[in-house]
């Protein structure tokens, strides 16, 4: 089988298009490349959807945590504490079994036991909590002078938030937020190892990589391939966020713009 | 309390008996495994990190390249991929080395299709070894894997901390005629910790949250037991039949980890206050 045929058969295997059966023996390098790449579709799906939806909840959580009213502050604080203080792996397991027991009460919860919805909810809440804490930190380090200047111009309430507080918060939080985005993409590899079943062997990149490693008993091929894919993905994320950072800081004088680091620190 | 016939018990008495079965004791013991892993891995990873950071600052090119690659490679790739990779790779590497030493007369290739074949004497642990040796070997492999991955994280933190020590300090040392090694030992090492602490405490939190991944490395840890004990039990197989309780077991694990991180957080905060007392730093304020 030529490599072109392999691509045709397996490039979209992870979303159920193409050949049903996975290769079982005599694995070629091409098959490993194509299938692991096919799995990346899921990693990108989880990462992109969780990030783009989680962003809004994160802003809400940050504003809530900075609020003086306990009614807004306490729920935000607890959400952030619970999702940041416990391992994502355990959150996945807990959520999966929670969704399983919900499923038995009403069929409306059926999709939640599938990874595309259930794991996505966990990732969404998780990234919202982590980014929420980042945004909260940024919110508290906005220079006082900026806010006073805004008030001097007569800006109040939501207008002040939309035009001054929010953009400044984003600018300050952006490097850390880039970091969080990279980590979220890495965290997506946990999904199929934590209870959520890979229906019809449609898994993510790590699922296929470990499939090959198990079958060939040779970790030195599939895992470096996976690593290559993730390094490319990380570089894409960094490029995209650097572009956004330039837009966020475009009004600042050239020398005042902090150069977007290409080597973000990797702590979550 | 008499737990001989659980079917006759109900309510709290049943629960008390249920939570003290032999398997539950193994479950509680596995919390110890997690803490043991943390206790061993943290210093080992710190040592690896120090080695990595020193290598990355080295003046010898291959050593510097090695240090920088070690630090950089962990950044771009999910840590769980490393865990899955290293556990097999280390095992095969060790067996390969033993094979070379112990069975020099072996003429067959080691990789035969999808099999990894070494001679009997090179197997780790030996096929005849008792079960506990297999378990200890598995745990040691897992621990070493953790140390390698978190060593890279620590190396990055320590590398940054070494860079953060004010240049003037090092220049003064040079002016006093201290050699590079002396400067490192007497000036750089004592001062870098305060710069490293915020990063290291963050790392400790990340390490705590990575411990459930032991499950993926084949160790019978808390995740293993929670799945095992929580699953539906029918009266045929156990004296304590119950439905699917895995949710509650994982809720318990969630609470355990929340407590662990909370306690660590307050301890580290105190430590930071103590260390930065009187120091001309921002007190490790992270933005």
Coordinates of C-alpha atoms in Angstrom, one line a residue:
Chain A
X1 CA 0.0 0.0 0.0
X2 CA 1.5 3.3 -1.0
X3 CA 1.6 6.3 1.3
X4 CA -1.0 8.2 -0.8
X5 CA -3.5 5.3 -0.2
X6 CA -2.7 5.3 3.5
X7 CA -3.4 9.0 3.6
X8 CA -6.7 8.5 1.8
X9 CA -7.6 5.7 4.2
X10 CA -6.5 7.0 7.5
X11 CA -6.1 10.8 7.3
X12 CA -9.6 11.3 8.7
X13 CA -9.9 8.0 10.6
X14 CA -10.2 9.7 14.0
X15 CA -13.5 11.3 13.0
X16 CA -14.8 8.1 11.4
X17 CA -14.2 8.8 7.7
X18 CA -12.2 6.3 5.7
X19 CA -11.0 2.8 6.6
X20 CA -12.7 1.3 9.7
X21 CA -10.0 -1.2 10.6
X22 CA -6.7 0.0 12.1
X23 CA -3.6 -1.6 10.7
X24 CA -2.7 -4.6 12.8
X25 CA 0.8 -5.7 11.8
X26 CA 3.7 -4.6 9.7
X27 CA 3.2 -0.9 10.6
X28 CA 4.8 1.4 8.1
X29 CA 6.3 4.8 9.1
X30 CA 3.7 6.4 6.8
X31 CA 0.8 4.7 8.7
X32 CA 2.1 6.0 12.0
X33 CA 2.5 9.5 10.7
X34 CA -0.9 9.6 9.1
X35 CA -2.9 8.1 12.0
X36 CA -1.2 10.1 14.7
X37 CA -1.7 13.2 12.6
X38 CA -5.4 12.2 12.2
X39 CA -5.7 12.0 16.0
X40 CA -4.4 15.6 16.2
X41 CA -7.8 16.7 14.8
X42 CA -9.3 15.9 18.3
X43 CA -6.5 17.7 20.1
X44 CA -7.1 20.8 18.1
X45 CA -10.9 20.5 18.4
X46 CA -10.7 20.2 22.2
X47 CA -8.1 22.9 22.5
X48 CA -9.7 25.5 20.2
X49 CA -13.3 25.0 21.4
X50 CA -12.4 25.0 25.1
X51 CA -10.1 28.0 24.8
X52 CA -12.6 30.1 22.8
X53 CA -15.5 29.4 25.0
X54 CA -13.5 29.3 28.2
X55 CA -12.2 32.8 27.6
X56 CA -15.6 34.3 28.3
X57 CA -16.2 32.4 31.5
X58 CA -12.6 33.3 32.5
X59 CA -13.3 37.0 32.2
X60 CA -16.5 36.5 34.2
X61 CA -14.7 34.6 36.9
X62 CA -11.9 37.2 37.1
X63 CA -14.4 40.1 37.4
X64 CA -16.4 38.0 39.9
X65 CA -13.4 37.3 42.1
X66 CA -12.5 41.0 42.1
X67 CA -16.0 41.9 43.1
X68 CA -16.8 43.2 46.6
X69 CA -20.2 41.5 46.8
X70 CA -19.8 38.0 48.3
X71 CA -22.6 36.8 46.0
X72 CA -20.3 37.1 43.0
X73 CA -17.0 36.6 44.7
X74 CA -17.5 33.4 46.6
X75 CA -18.7 31.2 43.7
X76 CA -15.9 32.6 41.5
X77 CA -13.3 31.9 44.2
X78 CA -14.5 28.4 44.7
X79 CA -14.7 27.5 41.0
X80 CA -11.1 28.7 40.6
X81 CA -9.9 26.9 43.7
X82 CA -11.6 23.6 42.8
X83 CA -10.4 23.4 39.2
X84 CA -6.9 24.8 39.9
X85 CA -6.3 22.8 43.1
X86 CA -7.1 19.3 41.8
X87 CA -5.5 17.3 39.0
X88 CA -7.2 17.4 35.6
X89 CA -6.9 13.7 35.4
X90 CA -9.1 13.2 38.5
X91 CA -11.5 15.8 37.2
X92 CA -11.9 13.8 34.0
X93 CA -12.6 10.6 35.9
X94 CA -15.0 12.2 38.3
X95 CA -16.9 14.0 35.5
X96 CA -17.1 10.9 33.5
X97 CA -18.6 8.8 36.3
X98 CA -20.9 11.7 37.2
X99 CA -22.2 11.9 33.7
X100 CA -22.6 8.1 33.7
X101 CA -24.9 8.3 36.7
X102 CA -26.8 11.3 35.2
X103 CA -27.3 9.3 32.0
X104 CA -29.2 6.7 33.9
X105 CA -31.7 9.3 35.1
X106 CA -32.6 10.9 31.8
X107 CA -31.6 10.2 28.1
X108 CA -30.9 14.0 27.7
X109 CA -27.5 13.4 29.3
X110 CA -26.5 10.8 26.8
X111 CA -24.0 12.8 24.8
X112 CA -22.2 13.8 28.0
X113 CA -20.6 10.4 28.4
X114 CA -19.0 10.8 25.0
X115 CA -15.7 12.5 24.9
X116 CA -16.6 15.2 22.4
X117 CA -19.1 16.8 24.8
X118 CA -18.2 15.5 28.3
X119 CA -14.5 16.0 28.2
X120 CA -15.0 19.3 26.5
X121 CA -17.1 20.6 29.4
X122 CA -14.3 19.6 31.8
X123 CA -11.6 21.2 29.7
X124 CA -13.8 24.3 29.3
X125 CA -14.2 24.7 33.1
X126 CA -10.6 23.9 33.7
X127 CA -9.2 26.4 31.3
X128 CA -11.7 29.0 32.5
X129 CA -10.5 28.6 36.1
X130 CA -6.8 28.8 35.2
X131 CA -7.2 31.8 32.8
X132 CA -9.6 33.3 35.3
X133 CA -6.9 33.4 37.9
X134 CA -4.5 34.8 35.4
X135 CA -7.0 37.6 34.4
X136 CA -7.7 38.2 38.1
X137 CA -4.0 38.8 38.7
X138 CA -3.9 41.1 35.7
X139 CA -7.0 43.0 36.9
X140 CA -5.3 43.7 40.2
X141 CA -2.1 45.0 38.7
X142 CA -3.7 47.5 36.4
X143 CA -2.0 50.8 37.1
X144 CA -4.1 53.0 39.4
X145 CA -3.3 56.0 37.2
X146 CA -5.0 54.4 34.2
X147 CA -8.3 54.1 36.1
X148 CA -8.0 57.6 37.5
X149 CA -7.4 59.0 34.0
X150 CA -10.5 57.1 32.8
X151 CA -12.6 58.6 35.6
X152 CA -11.2 62.0 34.9
X153 CA -12.5 61.6 31.3
X154 CA -15.9 60.9 32.7
X155 CA -15.9 57.2 31.9
X156 CA -18.0 55.1 34.4
X157 CA -19.5 51.7 34.8
X158 CA -19.5 49.4 31.8
X159 CA -18.0 51.9 29.4
X160 CA -15.0 52.2 31.6
X161 CA -14.7 48.4 31.8
X162 CA -15.1 47.9 28.1
X163 CA -12.7 50.7 27.0
X164 CA -10.1 50.8 29.7
X165 CA -10.2 47.9 32.3
X166 CA -10.8 45.0 29.9
X167 CA -8.1 45.9 27.2
X168 CA -5.5 46.7 29.9
X169 CA -6.2 43.4 31.7
X170 CA -5.8 41.5 28.5
X171 CA -2.6 43.2 27.7
X172 CA -1.1 42.4 31.1
X173 CA -2.4 38.9 31.1
X174 CA -1.4 38.0 27.5
X175 CA 2.0 36.3 28.1
X176 CA 0.6 34.1 30.9
X177 CA -2.5 33.4 28.8
X178 CA -0.4 32.2 25.9
X179 CA 1.3 29.8 28.3
X180 CA -2.1 28.6 29.5
X181 CA -3.2 28.0 25.9
X182 CA -0.1 25.9 25.2
X183 CA -0.8 23.9 28.3
X184 CA -4.4 23.4 27.4
X185 CA -3.4 21.8 24.1
X186 CA -1.1 19.5 26.0
X187 CA -3.8 18.6 28.5
X188 CA -6.1 17.5 25.7
X189 CA -4.0 14.3 25.4
X190 CA -5.3 13.1 28.7
X191 CA -8.9 12.8 27.5
X192 CA -8.8 9.3 26.2
X193 CA -6.8 8.0 29.1
X194 CA -9.2 9.0 31.7
X195 CA -12.4 7.0 31.4
X196 CA -13.9 8.6 28.3
X197 CA -14.0 5.8 25.8
X198 CA -12.6 6.2 22.3
X199 CA -15.6 5.0 20.4
X200 CA -14.7 2.8 17.5
X201 CA -11.1 3.5 18.2
X202 CA -11.5 7.1 17.2
X203 CA -9.0 8.7 19.5
X204 CA -6.6 11.6 19.7
X205 CA -2.9 11.7 18.7
X206 CA -1.6 10.2 22.0
X207 CA -4.2 7.4 21.8
X208 CA -2.9 6.3 18.4
X209 CA 0.7 6.8 19.5
X210 CA 0.3 4.5 22.4
X211 CA -1.6 2.1 20.2
X212 CA 1.4 1.8 18.0
X213 CA 3.8 1.7 20.9
X214 CA 1.8 -1.2 22.4
X215 CA 1.6 -3.1 19.2
X216 CA 5.2 -2.7 18.1
X217 CA 6.6 -2.6 21.6
X218 CA 8.8 0.1 20.2
X219 CA 8.3 3.6 21.7
X220 CA 11.1 5.2 19.7
X221 CA 9.0 5.8 16.6
X222 CA 5.4 6.8 17.6
X223 CA 6.3 9.1 20.5
X224 CA 8.8 11.2 18.6
X225 CA 6.3 11.6 15.8
X226 CA 3.7 12.8 18.4
X227 CA 6.3 15.1 19.8
X228 CA 7.0 16.6 16.4
X229 CA 3.3 17.3 15.8
X230 CA 3.0 18.9 19.2
X231 CA 6.0 21.1 18.7
X232 CA 4.5 22.3 15.5
X233 CA 1.2 22.9 17.2
X234 CA 2.9 24.8 20.0
X235 CA 4.7 27.0 17.5
X236 CA 1.4 27.8 15.7
X237 CA -0.2 28.8 19.0
X238 CA 2.7 31.0 19.9
X239 CA 2.6 32.7 16.5
X240 CA -1.1 33.3 16.7
X241 CA -0.9 34.7 20.2
X242 CA 2.1 36.8 19.3
X243 CA 0.1 38.3 16.4
X244 CA -2.8 39.0 18.8
X245 CA -0.4 40.6 21.3
X246 CA 0.9 42.9 18.6
X247 CA -2.6 44.0 17.9
X248 CA -3.4 44.5 21.6
X249 CA -0.3 46.7 22.0
X250 CA -0.4 48.5 18.6
X251 CA -1.1 51.9 20.2
X252 CA 1.9 51.8 22.5
X253 CA 5.1 53.4 21.4
X254 CA 7.5 51.0 19.8
X255 CA 10.0 50.6 22.6
X256 CA 7.3 50.3 25.3
X257 CA 5.9 47.1 23.7
X258 CA 7.2 44.2 25.5
X259 CA 8.6 41.7 23.1
X260 CA 6.5 38.6 23.0
X261 CA 8.7 35.8 24.2
X262 CA 9.1 32.9 21.9
X263 CA 10.1 30.8 24.9
X264 CA 7.2 31.0 27.3
X265 CA 7.7 29.4 30.7
X266 CA 5.7 26.3 31.0
X267 CA 4.2 26.4 34.4
X268 CA 0.5 26.1 34.7
Chain B
X1 CA -17.4 -4.5 65.9
X2 CA -18.4 -7.7 64.3
X3 CA -18.1 -7.7 60.5
X4 CA -18.4 -11.4 60.0
X5 CA -21.8 -11.2 58.3
X6 CA -22.3 -7.9 56.6
X7 CA -25.6 -8.8 55.2
X8 CA -27.2 -8.5 58.6
X9 CA -25.7 -5.0 59.2
X10 CA -27.2 -1.8 57.9
X11 CA -26.5 1.9 58.0
X12 CA -23.4 3.2 59.6
X13 CA -22.3 -0.2 60.9
X14 CA -22.3 -1.6 57.4
X15 CA -20.4 1.4 56.1
X16 CA -17.8 1.1 58.9
X17 CA -17.3 -2.6 58.1
X18 CA -17.2 -1.8 54.3
X19 CA -14.6 0.9 54.7
X20 CA -12.3 -1.3 56.6
X21 CA -12.1 -4.3 54.3
X22 CA -8.6 -5.6 53.2
X23 CA -9.0 -4.0 49.8
X24 CA -9.8 -0.6 51.4
X25 CA -6.7 -0.9 53.5
X26 CA -4.7 -1.3 50.3
X27 CA -6.6 1.7 49.0
X28 CA -5.5 3.8 52.0
X29 CA -2.0 2.5 51.6
X30 CA -1.9 3.7 48.1
X31 CA -2.3 7.3 49.4
X32 CA 1.0 6.6 51.1
X33 CA 2.4 5.5 47.7
X34 CA 1.5 9.0 46.3
X35 CA 3.1 10.8 49.2
X36 CA 6.2 8.5 48.9
X37 CA 6.5 9.3 45.2
X38 CA 6.3 13.0 46.1
X39 CA 8.9 12.7 48.8
X40 CA 11.4 10.9 46.6
X41 CA 10.7 12.6 43.3
X42 CA 10.9 16.2 44.5
X43 CA 14.6 16.1 45.7
X44 CA 15.6 13.8 42.8
X45 CA 14.0 16.1 40.2
X46 CA 15.7 19.1 42.0
X47 CA 19.0 17.3 41.6
X48 CA 18.3 16.6 37.9
X49 CA 17.3 20.2 37.5
X50 CA 20.4 21.5 39.1
X51 CA 22.4 19.3 36.7
X52 CA 20.5 20.5 33.7
X53 CA 20.8 24.2 34.7
X54 CA 24.5 23.9 35.3
X55 CA 24.9 22.1 31.9
X56 CA 22.9 24.8 30.2
X57 CA 25.3 27.4 31.6
X58 CA 28.4 25.4 30.7
X59 CA 31.1 26.9 28.5
X60 CA 31.6 23.5 26.8
X61 CA 29.4 23.5 23.7
X62 CA 28.1 19.8 23.7
X63 CA 27.3 20.0 27.4
X64 CA 25.5 23.4 26.9
X65 CA 23.6 22.0 23.9
X66 CA 22.6 19.0 25.9
X67 CA 21.3 21.1 28.8
X68 CA 19.4 23.5 26.6
X69 CA 17.8 20.6 24.6
X70 CA 16.8 18.8 27.8
X71 CA 15.1 22.0 29.0
X72 CA 13.5 22.9 25.7
X73 CA 12.2 19.5 24.7
X74 CA 9.9 19.1 27.7
X75 CA 8.3 22.4 27.0
X76 CA 6.9 21.7 23.5
X77 CA 5.6 18.2 24.2
X78 CA 2.8 17.0 26.6
X79 CA 4.3 15.6 29.8
X80 CA 2.0 12.5 29.6
X81 CA 3.6 11.6 26.3
X82 CA 6.9 11.6 28.1
X83 CA 5.6 9.4 30.9
X84 CA 4.3 6.8 28.5
X85 CA 7.5 7.0 26.4
X86 CA 10.1 6.8 29.2
X87 CA 8.5 3.9 31.1
X88 CA 9.0 1.6 28.1
X89 CA 12.2 3.3 26.9
X90 CA 13.9 3.0 30.2
X91 CA 12.8 -0.6 30.7
X92 CA 14.1 -1.6 27.2
X93 CA 17.3 0.4 27.6
X94 CA 18.1 -1.3 30.9
X95 CA 17.4 -4.7 29.5
X96 CA 19.4 -4.0 26.5
X97 CA 22.4 -3.0 28.5
X98 CA 22.2 -6.0 30.7
X99 CA 21.8 -8.1 27.6
X100 CA 25.0 -6.8 26.2
X101 CA 26.9 -7.5 29.4
X102 CA 25.3 -10.8 30.5
X103 CA 24.8 -12.6 27.2
X104 CA 27.7 -11.7 24.9
X105 CA 27.3 -14.9 22.8
X106 CA 23.7 -13.9 21.7
X107 CA 23.5 -13.7 17.9
X108 CA 19.9 -13.0 17.2
X109 CA 18.6 -9.4 16.7
X110 CA 16.9 -7.8 19.7
X111 CA 14.0 -6.4 17.8
X112 CA 12.3 -9.2 15.9
X113 CA 9.3 -7.7 14.2
X114 CA 7.1 -6.4 17.0
X115 CA 9.0 -8.3 19.7
X116 CA 11.8 -7.1 22.0
X117 CA 13.8 -10.2 22.7
X118 CA 16.7 -10.3 25.3
X119 CA 18.1 -13.4 26.9
X120 CA 16.5 -14.8 30.0
X121 CA 19.3 -13.6 32.3
X122 CA 18.9 -10.0 31.2
X123 CA 15.2 -9.7 32.0
X124 CA 14.3 -7.1 34.6
X125 CA 13.2 -8.2 37.1
X126 CA 14.1 -11.8 36.5
X127 CA 11.2 -14.0 35.4
X128 CA 11.6 -16.0 38.7
X129 CA 11.5 -12.9 40.9
X130 CA 8.7 -12.6 43.4
X131 CA 5.8 -10.3 42.8
X132 CA 7.0 -7.6 45.2
X133 CA 10.2 -7.1 43.1
X134 CA 8.1 -6.5 40.0
X135 CA 6.1 -3.9 41.9
X136 CA 9.1 -2.2 43.3
X137 CA 10.8 -2.2 39.9
X138 CA 7.6 -0.7 38.4
X139 CA 7.5 2.0 41.0
X140 CA 11.2 2.9 40.6
X141 CA 10.8 3.2 36.9
X142 CA 7.8 5.5 37.4
X143 CA 9.7 7.5 39.9
X144 CA 12.7 7.9 37.6
X145 CA 10.4 9.0 34.8
X146 CA 8.8 11.6 37.0
X147 CA 12.3 12.8 38.0
X148 CA 13.4 13.1 34.4
X149 CA 10.4 15.1 33.3
X150 CA 10.2 17.3 36.4
X151 CA 14.0 17.7 36.4
X152 CA 13.6 19.5 33.1
X153 CA 11.0 21.8 34.6
X154 CA 13.2 22.4 37.6
X155 CA 16.2 23.0 35.3
X156 CA 14.3 25.8 33.6
X157 CA 13.4 27.4 36.9
X158 CA 16.9 27.2 38.3
X159 CA 18.4 28.4 35.0
X160 CA 16.2 31.5 35.3
X161 CA 17.1 31.9 38.9
X162 CA 20.8 31.8 38.2
X163 CA 20.3 34.5 35.6
X164 CA 18.3 36.6 38.0
X165 CA 21.1 36.9 40.6
X166 CA 22.4 40.5 40.1
X167 CA 25.4 40.7 37.7
X168 CA 27.2 43.0 40.1
X169 CA 27.4 40.2 42.7
X170 CA 29.3 38.0 40.3
X171 CA 31.5 40.8 39.0
X172 CA 32.5 41.6 42.6
X173 CA 33.4 38.0 43.1
X174 CA 35.5 38.0 40.0
X175 CA 37.2 41.2 41.2
X176 CA 38.1 39.4 44.4
X177 CA 39.9 36.8 42.2
X178 CA 37.4 34.0 42.8
X179 CA 37.5 31.3 40.1
X180 CA 34.4 30.4 38.2
X181 CA 33.8 27.3 40.3
X182 CA 34.3 29.3 43.5
X183 CA 31.9 32.1 42.3
X184 CA 29.3 29.5 41.6
X185 CA 29.6 27.7 44.9
X186 CA 30.0 30.7 47.2
X187 CA 28.1 33.5 45.5
X188 CA 25.6 32.1 43.0
X189 CA 24.3 29.0 44.8
X190 CA 23.4 30.7 48.1
X191 CA 21.6 33.6 46.4
X192 CA 19.7 31.9 43.6
X193 CA 17.2 30.1 45.9
X194 CA 15.2 33.1 46.7
X195 CA 14.7 33.8 43.0
X196 CA 13.9 30.1 42.4
X197 CA 11.4 29.7 45.1
X198 CA 8.3 31.0 43.3
X199 CA 9.0 28.8 40.3
X200 CA 9.8 25.8 42.5
X201 CA 6.7 26.1 44.6
X202 CA 4.7 26.3 41.4
X203 CA 6.5 23.2 40.3
X204 CA 5.6 21.5 43.5
X205 CA 2.0 22.2 42.8
X206 CA 2.3 20.9 39.3
X207 CA 4.1 17.8 40.6
X208 CA 1.3 17.1 43.1
X209 CA -1.3 17.4 40.3
X210 CA 0.8 15.0 38.1
X211 CA 0.8 12.2 40.7
X212 CA -2.4 10.5 39.5
X213 CA -0.6 9.8 36.2
X214 CA 1.1 7.0 38.1
X215 CA -1.9 5.0 37.1
X216 CA -0.9 5.2 33.5
X217 CA 2.5 3.9 34.3
X218 CA 1.1 0.7 35.7
X219 CA 1.4 1.4 39.4
X220 CA -1.4 0.3 41.7
X221 CA -2.1 3.8 42.9
X222 CA -5.2 5.6 44.2
X223 CA -6.8 5.9 40.8
X224 CA -6.4 2.2 40.2
X225 CA -8.0 1.4 43.6
X226 CA -10.8 4.0 43.2
X227 CA -11.8 2.4 39.9
X228 CA -11.4 -1.1 41.3
X229 CA -13.4 -0.5 44.5
X230 CA -16.0 1.8 43.1
X231 CA -17.2 -0.5 40.3
X232 CA -20.5 -2.3 40.7
X233 CA -20.3 -5.3 43.0
X234 CA -22.8 -8.2 42.8
X235 CA -23.5 -10.4 45.8
X236 CA -21.8 -13.4 44.1
X237 CA -18.4 -11.9 44.4
X238 CA -18.4 -9.9 47.6
X239 CA -20.0 -9.6 51.0
X240 CA -20.6 -5.9 50.3
X241 CA -22.7 -5.6 47.1
X242 CA -23.2 -2.1 45.9
X243 CA -23.9 -0.1 42.7
X244 CA -21.5 2.0 40.7
X245 CA -19.9 4.2 43.3
X246 CA -16.9 5.2 41.3
X247 CA -18.1 8.8 41.2
X248 CA -18.0 9.0 45.0
X249 CA -14.5 7.5 45.1
X250 CA -13.2 10.0 42.7
X251 CA -14.9 12.8 44.6
X252 CA -12.9 11.6 47.6
X253 CA -9.7 11.8 45.6
X254 CA -10.7 15.3 44.4
X255 CA -11.1 16.4 48.0
X256 CA -7.8 14.7 49.0
X257 CA -5.9 16.6 46.3
X258 CA -7.7 19.9 47.1
X259 CA -6.5 19.5 50.7
X260 CA -3.0 18.6 49.7
X261 CA -2.6 21.6 47.4
X262 CA -4.2 23.9 50.0
X263 CA -1.8 22.8 52.7
X264 CA 1.2 23.1 50.4
X265 CA 0.1 26.5 49.4
X266 CA 0.0 27.9 52.9
X267 CA 3.3 26.2 53.9
X268 CA 5.0 27.6 50.8
X269 CA 3.7 31.0 51.4
X270 CA 5.1 31.0 54.9
X271 CA 8.4 29.7 53.6
X272 CA 8.5 32.5 51.1
X273 CA 7.9 35.1 53.8
X274 CA 10.6 33.7 55.9
X275 CA 13.2 33.6 53.1
X276 CA 12.5 37.0 51.6
X277 CA 12.6 38.6 55.0
X278 CA 14.9 41.6 54.6
X279 CA 15.8 40.7 51.0
X280 CA 15.8 43.3 48.3
X281 CA 13.4 41.4 46.1
X282 CA 9.7 41.9 45.4
X283 CA 9.1 38.9 47.7
X284 CA 8.6 36.6 44.9
X285 CA 5.5 38.4 43.8
X286 CA 4.4 36.8 40.6
X287 CA 2.3 38.9 38.3

